[in-house]
C-alpha positions as protocol buffer text, in pm:
chain_id: "A"
residue {
  index: 1
  type: MET
  ca { x: -1759 y: 10027 z: -8123 }
}
residue {
  index: 2
  type: ALA
  ca { x: -1923 y: 9696 z: -8025 }
}
residue {
  index: 3
  type: LEU
  ca { x: -1968 y: 9421 z: -8283 }
}
residue {
  index: 4
  type: LYS
  ca { x: -2334 y: 9318 z: -8286 }
}
residue {
  index: 5
  type: GLY
  ca { x: -2584 y: 9140 z: -8506 }
}
residue {
  index: 6
  type: ASN
  ca { x: -2822 y: 8848 z: -8555 }
}
residue {
  index: 7
  type: LEU
  ca { x: -2722 y: 8485 z: -8505 }
}
residue {
  index: 8
  type: ARG
  ca { x: -2906 y: 8396 z: -8826 }
}
residue {
  index: 9
  type: ASP
  ca { x: -2651 y: 8602 z: -9017 }
}
residue {
  index: 10
  type: PHE
  ca { x: -2343 y: 8521 z: -8808 }
}
residue {
  index: 11
  type: SER
  ca { x: -2341 y: 8186 z: -8629 }
}
residue {
  index: 12
  type: VAL
  ca { x: -2174 y: 8106 z: -8297 }
}
residue {
  index: 13
  type: THR
  ca { x: -1918 y: 7899 z: -8489 }
}
residue {
  index: 14
  type: GLN
  ca { x: -1829 y: 8198 z: -8707 }
}
residue {
  index: 15
  type: LEU
  ca { x: -1810 y: 8429 z: -8405 }
}
residue {
  index: 16
  type: LEU
  ca { x: -1571 y: 8195 z: -8222 }
}
residue {
  index: 17
  type: ASN
  ca { x: -1358 y: 8161 z: -8534 }
}
residue {
  index: 18
  type: LEU
  ca { x: -1333 y: 8539 z: -8559 }
}
residue {
  index: 19
  type: ILE
  ca { x: -1245 y: 8576 z: -8190 }
}
residue {
  index: 20
  type: ASN
  ca { x: -984 y: 8301 z: -8220 }
}
residue {
  index: 21
  type: LEU
  ca { x: -818 y: 8428 z: -8537 }
}
residue {
  index: 22
  type: ALA
  ca { x: -820 y: 8793 z: -8427 }
}
residue {
  index: 23
  type: ARG
  ca { x: -710 y: 8700 z: -8072 }
}
residue {
  index: 24
  type: LYS
  ca { x: -982 y: 8922 z: -7933 }
}
residue {
  index: 25
  type: THR
  ca { x: -1029 y: 9017 z: -7570 }
}
residue {
  index: 26
  type: GLY
  ca { x: -1374 y: 9096 z: -7434 }
}
residue {
  index: 27
  type: THR
  ca { x: -1717 y: 8948 z: -7371 }
}
residue {
  index: 28
  type: LEU
  ca { x: -1965 y: 8800 z: -7618 }
}
residue {
  index: 29
  type: SER
  ca { x: -2326 y: 8848 z: -7503 }
}
residue {
  index: 30
  type: LEU
  ca { x: -2596 y: 8634 z: -7663 }
}
residue {
  index: 31
  type: GLU
  ca { x: -2976 y: 8624 z: -7642 }
}
residue {
  index: 32
  type: SER
  ca { x: -3195 y: 8352 z: -7790 }
}
residue {
  index: 33
  type: SER
  ca { x: -3553 y: 8241 z: -7721 }
}
residue {
  index: 34
  type: GLY
  ca { x: -3566 y: 8413 z: -7384 }
}
residue {
  index: 35
  type: SER
  ca { x: -3225 y: 8281 z: -7274 }
}
residue {
  index: 36
  type: ALA
  ca { x: -2906 y: 8480 z: -7230 }
}
residue {
  index: 37
  type: ALA
  ca { x: -2537 y: 8397 z: -7200 }
}
residue {
  index: 38
  type: TRP
  ca { x: -2209 y: 8579 z: -7152 }
}
residue {
  index: 39
  type: VAL
  ca { x: -1880 y: 8434 z: -7273 }
}
residue {
  index: 40
  type: SER
  ca { x: -1549 y: 8609 z: -7209 }
}
residue {
  index: 41
  type: PHE
  ca { x: -1214 y: 8584 z: -7386 }
}
residue {
  index: 42
  type: ARG
  ca { x: -858 y: 8704 z: -7339 }
}
residue {
  index: 43
  type: ASP
  ca { x: -624 y: 8709 z: -7639 }
}
residue {
  index: 44
  type: GLY
  ca { x: -854 y: 8466 z: -7822 }
}
residue {
  index: 45
  type: LYS
  ca { x: -870 y: 8218 z: -7533 }
}
residue {
  index: 46
  type: LEU
  ca { x: -1198 y: 8126 z: -7363 }
}
residue {
  index: 47
  type: ILE
  ca { x: -1175 y: 8228 z: -6997 }
}
residue {
  index: 48
  type: TYR
  ca { x: -1529 y: 8246 z: -6855 }
}
residue {
  index: 49
  type: ALA
  ca { x: -1893 y: 8165 z: -6930 }
}
residue {
  index: 50
  type: GLN
  ca { x: -2224 y: 8233 z: -6759 }
}
residue {
  index: 51
  type: LEU
  ca { x: -2571 y: 8118 z: -6863 }
}
residue {
  index: 52
  type: GLY
  ca { x: -2872 y: 8332 z: -6774 }
}
residue {
  index: 53
  type: ASN
  ca { x: -2938 y: 8381 z: -6405 }
}
residue {
  index: 54
  type: GLU
  ca { x: -2765 y: 8059 z: -6301 }
}
residue {
  index: 55
  type: ASP
  ca { x: -2546 y: 8080 z: -5992 }
}
residue {
  index: 56
  type: ALA
  ca { x: -2202 y: 8153 z: -6142 }
}
residue {
  index: 57
  type: SER
  ca { x: -2023 y: 8174 z: -5808 }
}
residue {
  index: 58
  type: LEU
  ca { x: -1752 y: 7917 z: -5733 }
}
residue {
  index: 59
  type: THR
  ca { x: -1975 y: 7725 z: -5492 }
}
residue {
  index: 60
  type: GLY
  ca { x: -2258 y: 7730 z: -5747 }
}
residue {
  index: 61
  type: VAL
  ca { x: -2032 y: 7592 z: -6020 }
}
residue {
  index: 62
  type: LEU
  ca { x: -1887 y: 7324 z: -5791 }
}
residue {
  index: 63
  type: ALA
  ca { x: -2240 y: 7211 z: -5701 }
}
residue {
  index: 64
  type: LYS
  ca { x: -2367 y: 7217 z: -6058 }
}
residue {
  index: 65
  type: THR
  ca { x: -2079 y: 7000 z: -6182 }
}
residue {
  index: 66
  type: GLY
  ca { x: -2124 y: 6754 z: -5897 }
}
residue {
  index: 67
  type: THR
  ca { x: -1790 y: 6832 z: -5732 }
}
residue {
  index: 68
  type: ILE
  ca { x: -1978 y: 6910 z: -5410 }
}
residue {
  index: 69
  type: THR
  ca { x: -2342 y: 6864 z: -5308 }
}
residue {
  index: 70
  type: THR
  ca { x: -2599 y: 7143 z: -5292 }
}
residue {
  index: 71
  type: GLN
  ca { x: -2599 y: 7111 z: -4914 }
}
residue {
  index: 72
  type: GLN
  ca { x: -2219 y: 7141 z: -4900 }
}
residue {
  index: 73
  type: ALA
  ca { x: -2234 y: 7448 z: -5124 }
}
residue {
  index: 74
  type: GLN
  ca { x: -2481 y: 7613 z: -4888 }
}
residue {
  index: 75
  type: VAL
  ca { x: -2261 y: 7541 z: -4585 }
}
residue {
  index: 76
  type: ILE
  ca { x: -1955 y: 7683 z: -4762 }
}
residue {
  index: 77
  type: LYS
  ca { x: -2148 y: 7995 z: -4866 }
}
residue {
  index: 78
  type: THR
  ca { x: -2269 y: 8051 z: -4511 }
}
residue {
  index: 79
  type: ARG
  ca { x: -1922 y: 8014 z: -4362 }
}
residue {
  index: 80
  type: ALA
  ca { x: -1750 y: 8215 z: -4635 }
}
residue {
  index: 81
  type: GLY
  ca { x: -1982 y: 8512 z: -4605 }
}
residue {
  index: 82
  type: ASP
  ca { x: -1893 y: 8786 z: -4853 }
}
residue {
  index: 83
  type: ARG
  ca { x: -1551 y: 8648 z: -4940 }
}
residue {
  index: 84
  type: PRO
  ca { x: -1473 y: 8656 z: -5316 }
}
residue {
  index: 85
  type: ASP
  ca { x: -1445 y: 8335 z: -5520 }
}
residue {
  index: 86
  type: LYS
  ca { x: -1065 y: 8344 z: -5535 }
}
residue {
  index: 87
  type: GLU
  ca { x: -1040 y: 8363 z: -5158 }
}
residue {
  index: 88
  type: ILE
  ca { x: -1296 y: 8084 z: -5114 }
}
residue {
  index: 89
  type: GLY
  ca { x: -1097 y: 7867 z: -5354 }
}
residue {
  index: 90
  type: ILE
  ca { x: -776 y: 7921 z: -5156 }
}
residue {
  index: 91
  type: LEU
  ca { x: -958 y: 7840 z: -4831 }
}
residue {
  index: 92
  type: LEU
  ca { x: -1095 y: 7515 z: -4976 }
}
residue {
  index: 93
  type: ILE
  ca { x: -748 y: 7414 z: -5097 }
}
residue {
  index: 94
  type: ASN
  ca { x: -569 y: 7505 z: -4772 }
}
residue {
  index: 95
  type: ALA
  ca { x: -831 y: 7317 z: -4570 }
}
residue {
  index: 96
  type: GLY
  ca { x: -767 y: 7007 z: -4780 }
}
residue {
  index: 97
  type: TYR
  ca { x: -1131 y: 7006 z: -4887 }
}
residue {
  index: 98
  type: LEU
  ca { x: -1056 y: 7025 z: -5260 }
}
residue {
  index: 99
  type: THR
  ca { x: -744 y: 7032 z: -5472 }
}
residue {
  index: 100
  type: GLN
  ca { x: -662 y: 7311 z: -5714 }
}
residue {
  index: 101
  type: GLN
  ca { x: -691 y: 7057 z: -5996 }
}
residue {
  index: 102
  type: ALA
  ca { x: -1044 y: 6960 z: -5886 }
}
residue {
  index: 103
  type: ILE
  ca { x: -1156 y: 7323 z: -5874 }
}
residue {
  index: 104
  type: LEU
  ca { x: -1010 y: 7405 z: -6216 }
}
residue {
  index: 105
  type: ALA
  ca { x: -1157 y: 7086 z: -6366 }
}
residue {
  index: 106
  type: SER
  ca { x: -1500 y: 7185 z: -6236 }
}
residue {
  index: 107
  type: LEU
  ca { x: -1470 y: 7535 z: -6382 }
}
residue {
  index: 108
  type: ARG
  ca { x: -1352 y: 7390 z: -6712 }
}
residue {
  index: 109
  type: GLN
  ca { x: -1645 y: 7148 z: -6732 }
}
residue {
  index: 110
  type: HIS
  ca { x: -1895 y: 7421 z: -6644 }
}
residue {
  index: 111
  type: THR
  ca { x: -1751 y: 7657 z: -6906 }
}
residue {
  index: 112
  type: LEU
  ca { x: -1749 y: 7391 z: -7179 }
}
residue {
  index: 113
  type: ASP
  ca { x: -2105 y: 7281 z: -7095 }
}
residue {
  index: 114
  type: ILE
  ca { x: -2223 y: 7636 z: -7157 }
}
residue {
  index: 115
  type: ILE
  ca { x: -2023 y: 7705 z: -7473 }
}
residue {
  index: 116
  type: TYR
  ca { x: -2129 y: 7377 z: -7635 }
}
residue {
  index: 117
  type: GLN
  ca { x: -2492 y: 7457 z: -7563 }
}
residue {
  index: 118
  type: LEU
  ca { x: -2453 y: 7790 z: -7743 }
}
residue {
  index: 119
  type: PHE
  ca { x: -2366 y: 7617 z: -8070 }
}
residue {
  index: 120
  type: THR
  ca { x: -2734 y: 7518 z: -8099 }
}
residue {
  index: 121
  type: TRP
  ca { x: -2851 y: 7880 z: -8073 }
}
residue {
  index: 122
  type: GLY
  ca { x: -2941 y: 7948 z: -8435 }
}
residue {
  index: 123
  type: ASP
  ca { x: -3161 y: 8251 z: -8381 }
}
residue {
  index: 124
  type: GLY
  ca { x: -3121 y: 8555 z: -8160 }
}
residue {
  index: 125
  type: PHE
  ca { x: -2882 y: 8843 z: -8110 }
}
residue {
  index: 126
  type: PHE
  ca { x: -2517 y: 8885 z: -8019 }
}
residue {
  index: 127
  type: ARG
  ca { x: -2292 y: 9167 z: -7909 }
}
residue {
  index: 128
  type: PHE
  ca { x: -1917 y: 9169 z: -7850 }
}
residue {
  index: 129
  type: ASP
  ca { x: -1774 y: 9429 z: -7611 }
}
residue {
  index: 130
  type: ALA
  ca { x: -1395 y: 9458 z: -7601 }
}
residue {
  index: 131
  type: ASP
  ca { x: -1398 y: 9655 z: -7275 }
}
residue {
  index: 132
  type: LEU
  ca { x: -1618 y: 9409 z: -7083 }
}
residue {
  index: 133
  type: LEU
  ca { x: -1459 y: 9128 z: -6878 }
}
residue {
  index: 134
  type: PRO
  ca { x: -1576 y: 8903 z: -6590 }
}
residue {
  index: 135
  type: PRO
  ca { x: -1589 y: 9047 z: -6236 }
}
residue {
  index: 136
  type: GLU
  ca { x: -1244 y: 9052 z: -6077 }
}
residue {
  index: 137
  type: ASP
  ca { x: -1347 y: 8812 z: -5800 }
}
residue {
  index: 138
  type: ARG
  ca { x: -1431 y: 8535 z: -6050 }
}
residue {
  index: 139
  type: ILE
  ca { x: -1176 y: 8258 z: -6114 }
}
residue {
  index: 140
  type: THR
  ca { x: -1101 y: 8243 z: -6486 }
}
residue {
  index: 141
  type: ILE
  ca { x: -938 y: 7971 z: -6695 }
}
residue {
  index: 142
  type: ARG
  ca { x: -775 y: 7959 z: -7039 }
}
residue {
  index: 143
  type: LEU
  ca { x: -911 y: 7724 z: -7306 }
}
residue {
  index: 144
  type: ASP
  ca { x: -805 y: 7704 z: -7671 }
}
residue {
  index: 145
  type: LEU
  ca { x: -1090 y: 7769 z: -7912 }
}
residue {
  index: 146
  type: GLU
  ca { x: -973 y: 7539 z: -8193 }
}
residue {
  index: 147
  type: ASP
  ca { x: -1080 y: 7214 z: -8025 }
}
residue {
  index: 148
  type: ILE
  ca { x: -1394 y: 7377 z: -7889 }
}
residue {
  index: 149
  type: ILE
  ca { x: -1501 y: 7486 z: -8237 }
}
residue {
  index: 150
  type: ILE
  ca { x: -1443 y: 7136 z: -8378 }
}
residue {
  index: 151
  type: GLN
  ca { x: -1630 y: 6962 z: -8096 }
}
residue {
  index: 152
  type: GLY
  ca { x: -1906 y: 7223 z: -8096 }
}
residue {
  index: 153
  type: SER
  ca { x: -1961 y: 7172 z: -8470 }
}
residue {
  index: 154
  type: ARG
  ca { x: -1992 y: 6798 z: -8413 }
}
residue {
  index: 155
  type: LEU
  ca { x: -2245 y: 6854 z: -8136 }
}
residue {
  index: 156
  type: LEU
  ca { x: -2442 y: 7090 z: -8359 }
}
residue {
  index: 157
  type: LYS
  ca { x: -2464 y: 6823 z: -8628 }
}
residue {
  index: 158
  type: GLU
  ca { x: -2571 y: 6567 z: -8368 }
}
residue {
  index: 159
  type: SER
  ca { x: -2831 y: 6812 z: -8236 }
}
residue {
  index: 160
  type: GLU
  ca { x: -2977 y: 6861 z: -8583 }
}
residue {
  index: 161
  type: GLN
  ca { x: -2996 y: 6485 z: -8640 }
}
residue {
  index: 162
  type: LEU
  ca { x: -3162 y: 6425 z: -8302 }
}
residue {
  index: 163
  type: GLN
  ca { x: -3407 y: 6707 z: -8369 }
}
residue {
  index: 164
  type: GLU
  ca { x: -3516 y: 6525 z: -8684 }
}
residue {
  index: 165
  type: GLU
  ca { x: -3569 y: 6205 z: -8483 }
}
residue {
  index: 166
  type: ILE
  ca { x: -3740 y: 6379 z: -8188 }
}
residue {
  index: 167
  type: PRO
  ca { x: -3881 y: 6708 z: -8321 }
}
residue {
  index: 168
  type: ASN
  ca { x: -4140 y: 6778 z: -8053 }
}
residue {
  index: 169
  type: LEU
  ca { x: -4034 y: 6796 z: -7688 }
}
residue {
  index: 170
  type: GLU
  ca { x: -4396 y: 6860 z: -7586 }
}
residue {
  index: 171
  type: MET
  ca { x: -4470 y: 6490 z: -7643 }
}
residue {
  index: 172
  type: ALA
  ca { x: -4448 y: 6238 z: -7359 }
}
residue {
  index: 173
  type: LEU
  ca { x: -4286 y: 5899 z: -7306 }
}
residue {
  index: 174
  type: ASP
  ca { x: -4429 y: 5567 z: -7194 }
}
residue {
  index: 175
  type: PHE
  ca { x: -4271 y: 5228 z: -7135 }
}
residue {
  index: 176
  type: VAL
  ca { x: -4330 y: 4971 z: -7408 }
}
residue {
  index: 177
  type: GLU
  ca { x: -4557 y: 4678 z: -7333 }
}
residue {
  index: 178
  type: ARG
  ca { x: -4377 y: 4396 z: -7508 }
}
residue {
  index: 179
  type: PRO
  ca { x: -4250 y: 4060 z: -7382 }
}
residue {
  index: 180
  type: GLY
  ca { x: -3883 y: 4082 z: -7293 }
}
residue {
  index: 181
  type: ALA
  ca { x: -3880 y: 4461 z: -7263 }
}
residue {
  index: 182
  type: ASN
  ca { x: -3777 y: 4494 z: -6898 }
}
residue {
  index: 183
  type: ILE
  ca { x: -3591 y: 4811 z: -6812 }
}
residue {
  index: 184
  type: ARG
  ca { x: -3453 y: 4652 z: -6494 }
}
residue {
  index: 185
  type: ASP
  ca { x: -3242 y: 4423 z: -6712 }
}
residue {
  index: 186
  type: VAL
  ca { x: -3075 y: 4714 z: -6892 }
}
residue {
  index: 187
  type: ASN
  ca { x: -2749 y: 4878 z: -6785 }
}
residue {
  index: 188
  type: LEU
  ca { x: -2829 y: 5250 z: -6779 }
}
residue {
  index: 189
  type: SER
  ca { x: -2619 y: 5550 z: -6680 }
}
residue {
  index: 190
  type: VAL
  ca { x: -2704 y: 5770 z: -6382 }
}
residue {
  index: 191
  type: GLU
  ca { x: -2844 y: 6037 z: -6616 }
}
residue {
  index: 192
  type: GLU
  ca { x: -3059 y: 5780 z: -6799 }
}
residue {
  index: 193
  type: TRP
  ca { x: -3202 y: 5648 z: -6471 }
}
residue {
  index: 194
  type: ARG
  ca { x: -3286 y: 6006 z: -6370 }
}
residue {
  index: 195
  type: VAL
  ca { x: -3486 y: 6046 z: -6690 }
}
residue {
  index: 196
  type: VAL
  ca { x: -3649 y: 5703 z: -6655 }
}
residue {
  index: 197
  type: SER
  ca { x: -3774 y: 5795 z: -6307 }
}
residue {
  index: 198
  type: TYR
  ca { x: -3989 y: 6070 z: -6462 }
}
residue {
  index: 199
  type: ILE
  ca { x: -4131 y: 5869 z: -6753 }
}
residue {
  index: 200
  type: ASN
  ca { x: -4508 y: 5897 z: -6741 }
}
residue {
  index: 201
  type: PRO
  ca { x: -4764 y: 5998 z: -7007 }
}
residue {
  index: 202
  type: LYS
  ca { x: -4844 y: 6297 z: -6786 }
}
residue {
  index: 203
  type: ASN
  ca { x: -4490 y: 6438 z: -6818 }
}
residue {
  index: 204
  type: THR
  ca { x: -4370 y: 6591 z: -7143 }
}
residue {
  index: 205
  type: ILE
  ca { x: -4012 y: 6537 z: -7255 }
}
residue {
  index: 206
  type: ARG
  ca { x: -3946 y: 6907 z: -7195 }
}
residue {
  index: 207
  type: GLN
  ca { x: -4077 y: 6882 z: -6839 }
}
residue {
  index: 208
  type: ILE
  ca { x: -3849 y: 6583 z: -6777 }
}
residue {
  index: 209
  type: ALA
  ca { x: -3554 y: 6783 z: -6910 }
}
residue {
  index: 210
  type: ARG
  ca { x: -3631 y: 7079 z: -6683 }
}
residue {
  index: 211
  type: ALA
  ca { x: -3674 y: 6853 z: -6379 }
}
residue {
  index: 212
  type: ASN
  ca { x: -3328 y: 6710 z: -6446 }
}
residue {
  index: 213
  type: LYS
  ca { x: -3172 y: 7044 z: -6552 }
}
residue {
  index: 214
  type: MET
  ca { x: -3085 y: 6904 z: -6895 }
}
residue {
  index: 215
  type: SER
  ca { x: -3048 y: 7090 z: -7223 }
}
residue {
  index: 216
  type: ASP
  ca { x: -3257 y: 7001 z: -7529 }
}
residue {
  index: 217
  type: LEU
  ca { x: -2958 y: 6817 z: -7674 }
}
residue {
  index: 218
  type: GLU
  ca { x: -2898 y: 6616 z: -7356 }
}
residue {
  index: 219
  type: ILE
  ca { x: -3260 y: 6505 z: -7320 }
}
residue {
  index: 220
  type: ARG
  ca { x: -3292 y: 6420 z: -7689 }
}
residue {
  index: 221
  type: ARG
  ca { x: -2973 y: 6213 z: -7672 }
}
residue {
  index: 222
  type: ILE
  ca { x: -3103 y: 6008 z: -7379 }
}
residue {
  index: 223
  type: VAL
  ca { x: -3455 y: 5967 z: -7521 }
}
residue {
  index: 224
  type: PHE
  ca { x: -3310 y: 5855 z: -7854 }
}
residue {
  index: 225
  type: GLY
  ca { x: -3103 y: 5591 z: -7675 }
}
residue {
  index: 226
  type: LEU
  ca { x: -3410 y: 5463 z: -7489 }
}
residue {
  index: 227
  type: LEU
  ca { x: -3606 y: 5453 z: -7814 }
}
residue {
  index: 228
  type: GLN
  ca { x: -3329 y: 5264 z: -7993 }
}
residue {
  index: 229
  type: ALA
  ca { x: -3318 y: 5013 z: -7706 }
}
residue {
  index: 230
  type: GLY
  ca { x: -3690 y: 4950 z: -7750 }
}
residue {
  index: 231
  type: LEU
  ca { x: -3768 y: 5053 z: -7393 }
}
residue {
  index: 232
  type: VAL
  ca { x: -3999 y: 5349 z: -7450 }
}
residue {
  index: 233
  type: ASP
  ca { x: -4240 y: 5493 z: -7704 }
}
residue {
  index: 234
  type: ILE
  ca { x: -4322 y: 5857 z: -7775 }
}
residue {
  index: 235
  type: VAL
  ca { x: -4688 y: 5916 z: -7690 }
}
residue {
  index: 236
  type: ARG
  ca { x: -4934 y: 6202 z: -7677 }
}
residue {
  index: 237
  type: PRO
  ca { x: -4937 y: 6357 z: -7329 }
}
residue {
  index: 238
  type: VAL
  ca { x: -5243 y: 6300 z: -7113 }
}
residue {
  index: 239
  type: GLY
  ca { x: -5488 y: 6582 z: -7182 }
}
residue {
  index: 240
  type: MET
  ca { x: -5337 y: 6690 z: -7514 }
}
residue {
  index: 241
  type: PRO
  ca { x: -5615 y: 6724 z: -7774 }
}
residue {
  index: 242
  type: MET
  ca { x: -5599 y: 6516 z: -8090 }
}
residue {
  index: 243
  type: PRO
  ca { x: -5502 y: 6714 z: -8403 }
}
residue {
  index: 244
  type: ALA
  ca { x: -5785 y: 6819 z: -8631 }
}
residue {
  index: 245
  type: GLY
  ca { x: -5881 y: 6549 z: -8878 }
}
residue {
  index: 246
  type: ALA
  ca { x: -5719 y: 6270 z: -8674 }
}
């Protein structure tokens, strides 16, 4: 019989603790706010994760983590045809295109990115099926849950704090107009520059996040940093009506 329930009653942290302590094997399916995820385990170890309808194939994961470009992924897919992921991985290694370590590191990053995002899912439904595992052609890994639970709990706390600072992602951003506030003089990361390139009162923070394929936590973290640096202000988007009584 499958274990199922509501995330309001049993959090992701509690579910992972149960899976870890009971050394469970199977797949945890989650649904929240129109999103879905599947996370698989073997003997209490995290082995696989997939988020919604994202491309979970090896080439898709390698492209998403930046190990290869989207164009390279398309070329590999075309040449590989219907070959399974494991065979594609071996071909990439034998051709000297990627090392086994690079492939496993990419899969690890992709899996952790998904599982950490799930810690912020506070509402929705879950189901654990002991007889459900990833497709046989998928390359799985083995990750200990203890460190994941600790780090995920930290990220959840950070997410809650950032949500207090930036509660509404439907607001927009604009550059400050103050002497000495020149964004060209600031050392920003690649991700921060990607966000900066979309800053315009016409674009909401949520739209910027979607354009850059960032989670709510990731976009809030970057926006908070820009706010703290005095580079941007949160403004009402162009066309948004003023609240009643304003």
